[in-house]
Amino acid sequence: MDPLAIIVPFVPALAALLIFAVLRHSKPGAARLSVLATLVTFLLSLILLGNYVAVGLPRVEYIGQIWGSIWLDPLTLIMWAFVSGISLLVHMYSVRYMIEEPNYPRFFAMLDLMTATILFMVSAADLITLLVAWFLVGVLLYFLLGHDTDRPASGRYAFWTQITYRVGDLPLWLAAFILYKSYHSLALPVIFAQIAAAPNAVQIWGMTVPAWTGILVALAAFARSAQFLLHGWLPYTMDGPTPVSALMHAGIVNAGGFLFNRFAPIFEYTGLALHIAFVVGLITAVVGSALMLIQNDVKRSLGYSTMGQMGFMVMECGLGAFPLAVFHLIAHGFFKASLFLGAGNAIGDARANDGVPPDPIYVYIVERRPTKPLRLPWLTAAALTILVPVLVLSLSHFFVATHLFFEQGVIVLLFFAWVTGAQALFAAHKMTHTNPWQLMGGILGSFVLVVIGYTLISHYFARFLYSHEASLRLYASASIGILSYEVLMIILALLFVGGWVLTFFGDAQNLGERISQRWQGGYLAIYALLSRELYINDLYVRVTQLLLSASRRLNVWLRWS
Amino acid sequence: MEWIVLLLAAVLLPVFPLSWIFNRLIGSAPGPWGRALAILVLPQLGVLLLYHTGPLALLLLPLSLQRIWLMLVLFTSVFYAFRAVSAREISIWSRLMASSGLTLSWLLVANGAQVHSVALFVLALSLPAALLMIWAGMLSDRMGGAYLGLQGGLATVLPRLSALITLSALALVATPIFPSFFGLLQVFHRLDLAWLWPLLLLLLIWGWSAGRFLQDLLFGIYRGEPMVDLGLGITWAGAVVLFFFALSGLIWSGAWTGI
């Protein structure tokens, strides 16, 4: 037994207990202990990760006899370092940010409990530990989001989160019991080994066990990672304290990506769940990004941005790029944490000085004076926009992972990356600048650096997390028939090119205004639909009210007995 | 004779429609302590009756009747959980939720669980319900009634009592690491996969019910008369009971889960 490994998740749990027991009335004491415990957890996580990189082999440590086991594999160690790192940032930020809030020590104790629970969740090596931690995250998040009890809104939105999380708990319960009853073991490594030995050996309800559990695990991940139809809670979690929003958007919401990776040995033998994940992720990314653009509340807009990112992350899993999803969740986590935690400074700076440079955009939009736009020649810009991303992406991927170049998932991902890159360059071309060559050069240089960095890091991530054979099996599992694949690619290409053409002609011929004049009713209906967030939350609220009314009537008939 | 035992047990380990009698019995017990005692003792009497009056009455029924009985049990559980969603009075909420949970003990009985396993399962649900009855009485002493949602923000004016009510409610709705969670795992463990779907619905409704309960208890601004919170002694006593209850779930989880 390695005591160093076992104590990692217990350090923040112990800090929480100490705060509840003896530091309930000491603000500085509670904050200091909490930050110190998280720092120790972070350092221990880094030491264990470094140790594993140097010499390690995956192993399981047992705390209890039936459950309570910890799986020290690369996924756990990466997630431990990430979770404790984000938690440390949030703790340090909260020391001053929350100082005037009531129940300050309790807030830190709850943060510590949440950190400990997530550490247990990502390291669980058996089904009961996973279920316990998975459940507790939802419960603790409810109390963290509802920290400000004076505001009924924070209670309402904490409840939305709690009930959506509960919806996501159910498929995981069922998946856990299907696995336990099929393989007669609670230990995940044992179950995965049995599945690898005979993937189709056990069938229930007309499908193999990996197929059923794959779908159920994907459903559980959808609820945690705010996928379409289970996303209504996410934009409203902003009603909690800012550090909790940061922890939520940077860490907790990524649980879906983690779950896909934890159950990757199952997904190696079932394609159906991955295809569902791809479609749901794609819809979520599109809907999340569209709703983000239409919001007039900056915080809610950030919430929908997270939804879009989660859609991309799930889509990556659906394409078989599991390690990329882990890299994505870490990159997105730090990026979102910095956005949330820096929001206060940005607002403060903006109040002192709007910081907008007097460039042509400012002159045109704010001062409403005509400007003469300076842009690259149209043909040069079009060539750069379309060709450069193809070249950069293809070359960088070719050099690091040639063997994966012909996998369907990789090609779709490169296609999306190309569209995103082209879109970024196109947007840069539309901006005006005194020296357009300098602007485009800067954007191109950044693009090349980002792509090469991203490709290299994700490649090393993949090598660290999965064996070469496992990666190939995951890509193969995510593949579809060649005809369906080609039809899908053609549809995607037509959609993107059509979108660009529409944007170009829309700008050139003032199409938006003409459409809005001609079909104003339809235009307003779509605007209302989007601005009311597709009426999804309204629908849920209405259904809830009807059920509540039925429950009340039943109680009156039966005289509350 | 078996039928009489079965019907009596169905009153004490409530199965619809006899669950109505169980709820009337609990509701008519004198005072909060009486109600707490009733909810602790009556289900245990039901377990004793089933296991100590000769062969198990349920298992003597033909297989088709057993299945109908178990379907009725699952219906009772979901039905009472659904009814608890709209309950605002704490002792009513806790006895409806307890009825919803206690009826599941029949599933353990039908699947060959030992008497101590069923007794522990029943205790895991009736102890938090009993505590809630007591806290309801204390809230009633202060407010004239234990209705939630009429006055918001009780957590601000009665932080100790609210904390105890919150923890007891969580213990009742099978929140980890309380024994009710591990007890529910045992029910899942013993049932055939095809029977798990109604239990998943039950878990969802319990979550919904607990969410509404806590929302009415904790959030909002209190605008009523000033109130005195629980004394330190009672708070510590309640906290210690809940702490050891959770600890017993954690340490002896094998006994609760039956795995």
Short mmCIF file of C-alpha atoms in Angstrom, two decimals, chain A residues 35-418:
data_model
loop_
_atom_site.label_atom_id
_atom_site.label_comp_id
_atom_site.label_asym_id
_atom_site.label_seq_id
_atom_site.Cartn_x
_atom_site.Cartn_y
_atom_site.Cartn_z
CA VAL A 35 -5.81 26.78 1.20
CA LEU A 36 -2.94 24.90 2.85
CA ALA A 37 -4.74 21.56 2.52
CA THR A 38 -5.47 22.19 -1.15
CA LEU A 39 -1.87 23.24 -1.77
CA VAL A 40 -0.63 20.02 -0.13
CA THR A 41 -3.10 18.01 -2.23
CA PHE A 42 -1.89 19.72 -5.40
CA LEU A 43 1.79 19.13 -4.57
CA LEU A 44 1.17 15.48 -3.69
CA SER A 45 -0.73 15.03 -6.96
CA LEU A 46 2.18 16.53 -8.91
CA ILE A 47 4.67 14.27 -7.10
CA LEU A 48 2.60 11.18 -7.87
CA LEU A 49 2.18 12.24 -11.50
CA GLY A 50 5.91 12.89 -11.85
CA ASN A 51 6.69 9.57 -10.21
CA TYR A 52 4.39 7.78 -12.62
CA VAL A 53 5.92 9.50 -15.65
CA ALA A 54 9.37 8.41 -14.45
CA VAL A 55 8.84 4.80 -13.44
CA GLY A 56 5.23 4.03 -12.73
CA LEU A 57 2.83 1.26 -13.56
CA PRO A 58 -0.94 1.50 -13.03
CA ARG A 59 -2.05 -0.05 -9.74
CA VAL A 60 -5.05 -0.21 -7.43
CA GLU A 61 -4.90 0.71 -3.74
CA TYR A 62 -7.58 -0.66 -1.39
CA ILE A 63 -8.92 1.27 1.59
CA GLY A 64 -12.02 -0.83 2.36
CA GLN A 65 -12.77 -4.47 1.73
CA ILE A 66 -15.84 -4.12 -0.48
CA TRP A 67 -15.37 -0.66 -1.85
CA GLY A 68 -13.16 2.40 -1.39
CA SER A 69 -10.43 1.47 -3.86
CA ILE A 70 -8.27 3.96 -5.71
CA TRP A 71 -7.03 3.35 -9.24
CA LEU A 72 -3.64 4.99 -9.78
CA ASP A 73 -3.57 5.06 -13.56
CA PRO A 74 -2.56 7.91 -15.89
CA LEU A 75 -6.14 9.22 -16.13
CA THR A 76 -6.49 9.45 -12.34
CA LEU A 77 -3.12 11.15 -11.89
CA ILE A 78 -3.75 13.72 -14.61
CA MET A 79 -7.22 14.44 -13.24
CA TRP A 80 -5.89 14.72 -9.67
CA ALA A 81 -3.33 17.31 -10.73
CA PHE A 82 -5.93 19.21 -12.78
CA VAL A 83 -8.70 19.14 -10.17
CA SER A 84 -6.45 20.11 -7.26
CA GLY A 85 -4.83 22.83 -9.40
CA ILE A 86 -8.18 24.42 -10.30
CA SER A 87 -9.37 23.98 -6.73
CA LEU A 88 -6.25 25.72 -5.40
CA LEU A 89 -6.86 28.70 -7.72
CA VAL A 90 -10.48 28.90 -6.61
CA HIS A 91 -9.51 28.62 -2.93
CA MET A 92 -6.92 31.39 -3.19
CA TYR A 93 -9.35 33.62 -5.05
CA SER A 94 -12.11 32.99 -2.51
CA VAL A 95 -10.01 34.07 0.47
CA ARG A 96 -10.62 37.75 -0.31
CA TYR A 97 -13.60 37.50 -2.63
CA MET A 98 -15.87 35.80 -0.08
CA ILE A 99 -14.60 37.63 3.02
CA GLU A 100 -17.78 39.68 3.52
CA GLU A 101 -20.17 36.85 2.75
CA PRO A 102 -21.95 35.08 5.60
CA ASN A 103 -20.90 31.51 6.50
CA TYR A 104 -17.35 32.07 5.24
CA PRO A 105 -15.80 29.07 7.09
CA ARG A 106 -18.63 26.80 5.94
CA PHE A 107 -17.98 27.86 2.35
CA PHE A 108 -14.36 26.73 2.58
CA ALA A 109 -15.36 23.48 4.27
CA MET A 110 -17.81 22.77 1.44
CA LEU A 111 -15.16 23.62 -1.17
CA ASP A 112 -12.82 21.15 0.53
CA LEU A 113 -15.49 18.47 0.65
CA MET A 114 -16.22 19.03 -3.02
CA THR A 115 -12.51 18.76 -3.89
CA ALA A 116 -12.19 15.53 -1.90
CA THR A 117 -15.30 14.05 -3.53
CA ILE A 118 -14.12 14.86 -7.04
CA LEU A 119 -10.70 13.36 -6.24
CA PHE A 120 -12.44 10.16 -5.11
CA MET A 121 -14.68 10.21 -8.17
CA VAL A 122 -11.87 10.43 -10.69
CA SER A 123 -9.82 7.76 -8.93
CA ALA A 124 -12.59 5.27 -8.13
CA ALA A 125 -11.53 1.73 -9.00
CA ASP A 126 -14.82 0.11 -8.07
CA LEU A 127 -18.45 0.72 -8.88
CA ILE A 128 -19.63 1.63 -5.37
CA THR A 129 -16.93 4.28 -4.83
CA LEU A 130 -17.78 5.73 -8.23
CA LEU A 131 -21.52 5.83 -7.44
CA VAL A 132 -20.98 7.32 -3.97
CA ALA A 133 -18.70 10.08 -5.28
CA TRP A 134 -20.81 10.70 -8.39
CA PHE A 135 -23.93 11.15 -6.22
CA LEU A 136 -22.19 13.32 -3.63
CA VAL A 137 -20.87 15.77 -6.23
CA GLY A 138 -24.48 16.65 -7.10
CA VAL A 139 -25.46 17.07 -3.45
CA LEU A 140 -22.46 19.23 -2.54
CA LEU A 141 -22.84 21.36 -5.63
CA TYR A 142 -26.41 22.10 -4.56
CA PHE A 143 -25.16 23.60 -1.30
CA LEU A 144 -22.29 25.46 -2.92
CA LEU A 145 -24.51 27.01 -5.59
CA GLY A 146 -27.09 27.86 -2.94
CA HIS A 147 -24.55 29.39 -0.58
CA ASP A 148 -26.39 32.73 -0.57
CA THR A 149 -29.62 31.57 1.08
CA ASP A 150 -31.14 35.06 1.07
CA ARG A 151 -31.75 34.85 -2.66
CA PRO A 152 -34.62 32.54 -3.70
CA ALA A 153 -33.18 32.55 -7.24
CA SER A 154 -29.96 30.87 -6.11
CA GLY A 155 -32.05 28.15 -4.45
CA ARG A 156 -34.17 27.71 -7.57
CA TYR A 157 -31.18 27.32 -9.87
CA ALA A 158 -29.30 25.11 -7.41
CA PHE A 159 -32.38 22.88 -7.50
CA TRP A 160 -32.36 22.82 -11.32
CA THR A 161 -28.76 21.65 -11.18
CA GLN A 162 -29.48 19.05 -8.51
CA ILE A 163 -32.42 17.52 -10.36
CA THR A 164 -30.56 17.38 -13.69
CA TYR A 165 -27.65 15.73 -11.93
CA ARG A 166 -30.07 13.22 -10.43
CA VAL A 167 -31.37 12.47 -13.92
CA GLY A 168 -27.78 11.75 -14.89
CA ASP A 169 -27.21 9.57 -11.80
CA LEU A 170 -29.86 7.08 -12.88
CA PRO A 171 -28.22 5.70 -16.04
CA LEU A 172 -24.96 5.31 -14.13
CA TRP A 173 -26.76 3.29 -11.42
CA LEU A 174 -28.25 1.03 -14.05
CA ALA A 175 -24.93 0.70 -15.91
CA ALA A 176 -23.18 -0.17 -12.63
CA PHE A 177 -25.68 -2.90 -11.81
CA ILE A 178 -25.66 -4.31 -15.34
CA LEU A 179 -21.86 -4.59 -15.10
CA TYR A 180 -21.95 -6.06 -11.59
CA LYS A 181 -24.62 -8.64 -12.39
CA SER A 182 -22.97 -9.57 -15.69
CA TYR A 183 -19.36 -9.88 -14.53
CA HIS A 184 -19.89 -10.59 -10.79
CA SER A 185 -17.29 -8.07 -9.70
CA LEU A 186 -17.32 -4.51 -8.41
CA ALA A 187 -13.71 -3.81 -9.45
CA LEU A 188 -13.45 -1.80 -12.66
CA PRO A 189 -10.09 -3.28 -13.77
CA VAL A 190 -11.51 -6.80 -13.37
CA ILE A 191 -14.69 -5.91 -15.31
CA PHE A 192 -12.68 -4.27 -18.11
CA ALA A 193 -10.35 -7.28 -18.34
CA GLN A 194 -13.35 -9.61 -18.68
CA ILE A 195 -14.87 -7.42 -21.39
CA ALA A 196 -11.56 -7.32 -23.28
CA ALA A 197 -11.33 -11.12 -23.10
CA ALA A 198 -14.84 -11.69 -24.49
CA PRO A 199 -16.64 -8.48 -25.48
CA ASN A 200 -19.83 -10.13 -26.72
CA ALA A 201 -20.02 -12.93 -24.17
CA VAL A 202 -22.90 -11.50 -22.13
CA GLN A 203 -26.11 -10.25 -23.71
CA ILE A 204 -29.17 -8.67 -22.12
CA TRP A 205 -32.36 -7.36 -23.71
CA GLY A 206 -31.08 -8.15 -27.18
CA MET A 207 -27.78 -6.25 -27.00
CA THR A 208 -24.33 -6.91 -25.59
CA VAL A 209 -23.44 -5.62 -22.14
CA PRO A 210 -20.81 -3.18 -23.52
CA ALA A 211 -23.47 -1.75 -25.87
CA TRP A 212 -25.97 -1.18 -23.05
CA THR A 213 -23.45 0.17 -20.59
CA GLY A 214 -21.90 2.36 -23.27
CA ILE A 215 -25.25 4.04 -23.95
CA LEU A 216 -26.05 4.40 -20.23
CA VAL A 217 -22.63 5.85 -19.39
CA ALA A 218 -22.99 8.27 -22.30
CA LEU A 219 -26.41 9.37 -20.95
CA ALA A 220 -24.91 9.95 -17.50
CA ALA A 221 -22.15 12.00 -19.10
CA PHE A 222 -24.67 14.05 -21.09
CA ALA A 223 -26.44 15.24 -17.93
CA ARG A 224 -23.20 16.18 -16.16
CA SER A 225 -21.79 17.96 -19.18
CA ALA A 226 -24.96 19.87 -20.07
CA GLN A 227 -25.71 18.27 -23.41
CA PHE A 228 -28.74 19.41 -25.38
CA LEU A 229 -32.07 18.90 -23.54
CA LEU A 230 -30.17 18.46 -20.27
CA HIS A 231 -28.45 21.84 -20.46
CA GLY A 232 -31.02 24.21 -18.95
CA TRP A 233 -29.31 24.39 -15.56
CA LEU A 234 -25.85 25.40 -16.77
CA PRO A 235 -26.34 29.05 -17.81
CA TYR A 236 -28.20 29.71 -14.55
CA THR A 237 -25.47 28.43 -12.25
CA MET A 238 -24.10 31.99 -12.39
CA ASP A 239 -26.46 32.81 -9.54
CA GLY A 240 -24.02 31.04 -7.22
CA PRO A 241 -20.87 32.78 -5.91
CA THR A 242 -18.27 33.54 -8.61
CA PRO A 243 -15.65 31.07 -7.24
CA VAL A 244 -18.28 28.32 -7.43
CA SER A 245 -19.13 29.33 -11.00
CA ALA A 246 -15.43 29.07 -11.80
CA LEU A 247 -15.14 25.65 -10.17
CA MET A 248 -18.34 24.56 -11.87
CA HIS A 249 -17.46 25.72 -15.38
CA ALA A 250 -13.78 24.87 -15.15
CA GLY A 251 -14.02 21.55 -13.41
CA ILE A 252 -17.27 19.89 -12.43
CA VAL A 253 -19.02 20.25 -15.77
CA ASN A 254 -16.17 18.31 -17.39
CA ALA A 255 -17.19 15.14 -15.55
CA GLY A 256 -18.80 13.85 -18.75
CA GLY A 257 -15.46 13.82 -20.57
CA PHE A 258 -13.85 12.07 -17.63
CA LEU A 259 -16.59 9.41 -17.52
CA PHE A 260 -16.15 8.63 -21.22
CA ASN A 261 -12.44 8.15 -20.63
CA ARG A 262 -12.87 6.06 -17.48
CA PHE A 263 -15.15 3.67 -19.39
CA ALA A 264 -13.04 3.78 -22.57
CA PRO A 265 -12.33 0.00 -22.38
CA ILE A 266 -16.07 -0.50 -22.86
CA PHE A 267 -16.31 1.96 -25.74
CA GLU A 268 -13.60 0.03 -27.56
CA TYR A 269 -16.26 -2.63 -28.19
CA THR A 270 -19.38 -0.57 -28.85
CA GLY A 271 -19.85 1.93 -31.63
CA LEU A 272 -23.52 2.80 -31.10
CA ALA A 273 -22.94 4.88 -27.95
CA LEU A 274 -20.13 6.78 -29.69
CA HIS A 275 -22.33 7.60 -32.68
CA ILE A 276 -25.03 8.88 -30.31
CA ALA A 277 -22.37 10.93 -28.49
CA PHE A 278 -21.18 12.46 -31.76
CA VAL A 279 -24.69 13.54 -32.81
CA VAL A 280 -25.63 14.85 -29.35
CA GLY A 281 -22.28 16.64 -29.01
CA LEU A 282 -22.65 18.24 -32.44
CA ILE A 283 -26.19 19.46 -31.71
CA THR A 284 -25.05 20.77 -28.31
CA ALA A 285 -22.07 22.59 -29.81
CA VAL A 286 -24.26 24.27 -32.46
CA VAL A 287 -27.16 25.12 -30.12
CA GLY A 288 -24.82 26.26 -27.32
CA SER A 289 -22.85 28.52 -29.64
CA ALA A 290 -26.03 29.92 -31.24
CA LEU A 291 -27.61 30.67 -27.86
CA MET A 292 -24.33 32.19 -26.66
CA LEU A 293 -24.38 34.68 -29.53
CA ILE A 294 -27.92 35.87 -28.83
CA GLN A 295 -27.57 36.46 -25.06
CA ASN A 296 -27.55 40.02 -23.78
CA ASP A 297 -26.30 38.92 -20.34
CA VAL A 298 -22.52 38.40 -20.37
CA LYS A 299 -22.52 35.74 -17.65
CA ARG A 300 -25.26 33.72 -19.28
CA SER A 301 -23.39 34.06 -22.54
CA LEU A 302 -20.36 32.50 -20.81
CA GLY A 303 -22.62 29.70 -19.61
CA TYR A 304 -23.72 28.91 -23.14
CA SER A 305 -20.11 29.15 -24.28
CA THR A 306 -19.34 26.37 -21.79
CA MET A 307 -22.25 24.38 -23.19
CA GLY A 308 -20.81 24.72 -26.69
CA GLN A 309 -17.37 23.62 -25.45
CA MET A 310 -18.89 20.62 -23.71
CA GLY A 311 -20.60 19.76 -26.98
CA PHE A 312 -17.20 19.76 -28.71
CA MET A 313 -15.72 17.62 -25.94
CA VAL A 314 -18.47 15.00 -26.21
CA MET A 315 -18.20 15.12 -29.99
CA GLU A 316 -14.48 14.34 -29.70
CA CYS A 317 -15.35 11.27 -27.64
CA GLY A 318 -17.94 10.33 -30.26
CA LEU A 319 -15.18 10.42 -32.87
CA GLY A 320 -12.95 8.15 -30.82
CA ALA A 321 -10.50 10.91 -29.83
CA PHE A 322 -10.73 10.19 -26.09
CA PRO A 323 -7.37 11.64 -25.03
CA LEU A 324 -8.14 14.81 -26.98
CA ALA A 325 -11.27 15.17 -24.85
CA VAL A 326 -9.11 15.01 -21.69
CA PHE A 327 -6.77 17.63 -23.11
CA HIS A 328 -9.78 19.72 -24.13
CA LEU A 329 -11.33 19.58 -20.67
CA ILE A 330 -8.07 20.65 -19.03
CA ALA A 331 -7.42 23.47 -21.51
CA HIS A 332 -11.02 24.64 -21.29
CA GLY A 333 -10.93 24.35 -17.51
CA PHE A 334 -7.99 26.71 -17.09
CA PHE A 335 -9.30 29.05 -19.76
CA LYS A 336 -12.76 29.31 -18.16
CA ALA A 337 -11.35 29.60 -14.65
CA SER A 338 -9.23 32.56 -15.75
CA LEU A 339 -12.27 34.16 -17.40
CA PHE A 340 -14.48 33.82 -14.34
CA LEU A 341 -11.86 34.73 -11.79
CA GLY A 342 -10.67 37.65 -13.90
CA ALA A 343 -14.19 38.99 -14.50
CA GLY A 344 -14.11 41.25 -11.45
CA ASN A 345 -10.83 42.87 -12.51
CA ALA A 346 -12.11 43.35 -16.06
CA ILE A 347 -15.24 45.09 -14.78
CA GLY A 348 -13.17 47.25 -12.42
CA ASP A 349 -10.78 48.25 -15.23
CA ALA A 350 -13.66 48.96 -17.59
CA ARG A 351 -15.25 51.29 -15.03
CA ALA A 352 -12.01 53.25 -14.76
CA ASN A 353 -11.18 53.22 -18.45
CA ASP A 354 -13.11 51.61 -21.26
CA GLY A 355 -9.77 50.58 -22.79
CA VAL A 356 -11.05 50.74 -26.34
CA PRO A 357 -8.27 51.98 -28.65
CA PRO A 358 -9.32 54.70 -31.08
CA ASP A 359 -8.98 52.45 -34.13
CA PRO A 360 -11.27 52.51 -37.20
CA ILE A 361 -13.77 50.06 -35.63
CA TYR A 362 -14.12 52.32 -32.60
CA VAL A 363 -14.47 55.39 -34.80
CA TYR A 364 -17.13 53.71 -36.94
CA ILE A 365 -19.20 52.03 -34.20
CA VAL A 366 -18.86 54.33 -31.20
CA GLU A 367 -18.14 57.73 -32.72
CA ARG A 368 -20.34 56.97 -35.76
CA ARG A 369 -17.96 58.59 -38.20
CA PRO A 370 -17.26 57.04 -41.61
CA THR A 371 -13.91 55.31 -42.00
CA LYS A 372 -12.08 53.99 -44.96
CA PRO A 373 -11.52 50.25 -44.34
CA LEU A 374 -8.10 48.86 -45.13
CA ARG A 375 -8.17 45.19 -46.02
CA LEU A 376 -6.18 42.60 -47.94
CA PRO A 377 -7.13 42.00 -51.57
CA TRP A 378 -10.15 39.67 -51.68
CA LEU A 379 -8.45 36.85 -53.62
CA THR A 380 -5.33 36.86 -51.41
CA ALA A 381 -7.46 36.74 -48.30
CA ALA A 382 -9.60 33.89 -49.67
CA ALA A 383 -6.49 31.86 -50.60
CA LEU A 384 -4.89 32.42 -47.19
CA THR A 385 -8.12 31.68 -45.38
CA ILE A 386 -8.77 28.36 -47.06
CA LEU A 387 -5.29 27.00 -47.84
CA VAL A 388 -3.22 27.89 -44.80
CA PRO A 389 -5.33 25.94 -42.26
CA VAL A 390 -5.32 22.85 -44.50
CA LEU A 391 -1.55 22.96 -44.87
CA VAL A 392 -0.76 23.67 -41.24
CA LEU A 393 -3.17 21.08 -39.86
CA SER A 394 -2.21 18.35 -42.29
CA LEU A 395 1.52 18.82 -41.87
CA SER A 396 1.49 19.06 -38.09
CA HIS A 397 -0.66 15.95 -37.77
CA PHE A 398 1.35 14.12 -40.41
CA PHE A 399 4.57 14.59 -38.47
CA VAL A 400 3.29 13.43 -35.07
CA ALA A 401 0.76 10.70 -35.82
CA THR A 402 0.92 9.41 -39.39
CA HIS A 403 -0.59 6.08 -38.38
CA LEU A 404 -3.84 7.77 -37.35
CA PHE A 405 -4.10 9.86 -40.50
CA PHE A 406 -6.58 7.59 -42.20
CA GLU A 407 -8.96 7.08 -39.27
CA GLN A 408 -12.41 8.55 -39.88
CA GLY A 409 -12.52 10.28 -36.50
CA VAL A 410 -9.20 12.03 -37.14
CA ILE A 411 -10.32 13.24 -40.57
CA VAL A 412 -13.58 14.64 -39.17
CA LEU A 413 -11.66 16.37 -36.39
CA LEU A 414 -9.18 17.85 -38.86
CA PHE A 415 -12.10 18.98 -40.97
CA PHE A 416 -13.66 20.79 -38.01
CA ALA A 417 -10.28 22.28 -37.10
CA TRP A 418 -9.86 23.49 -40.67
#
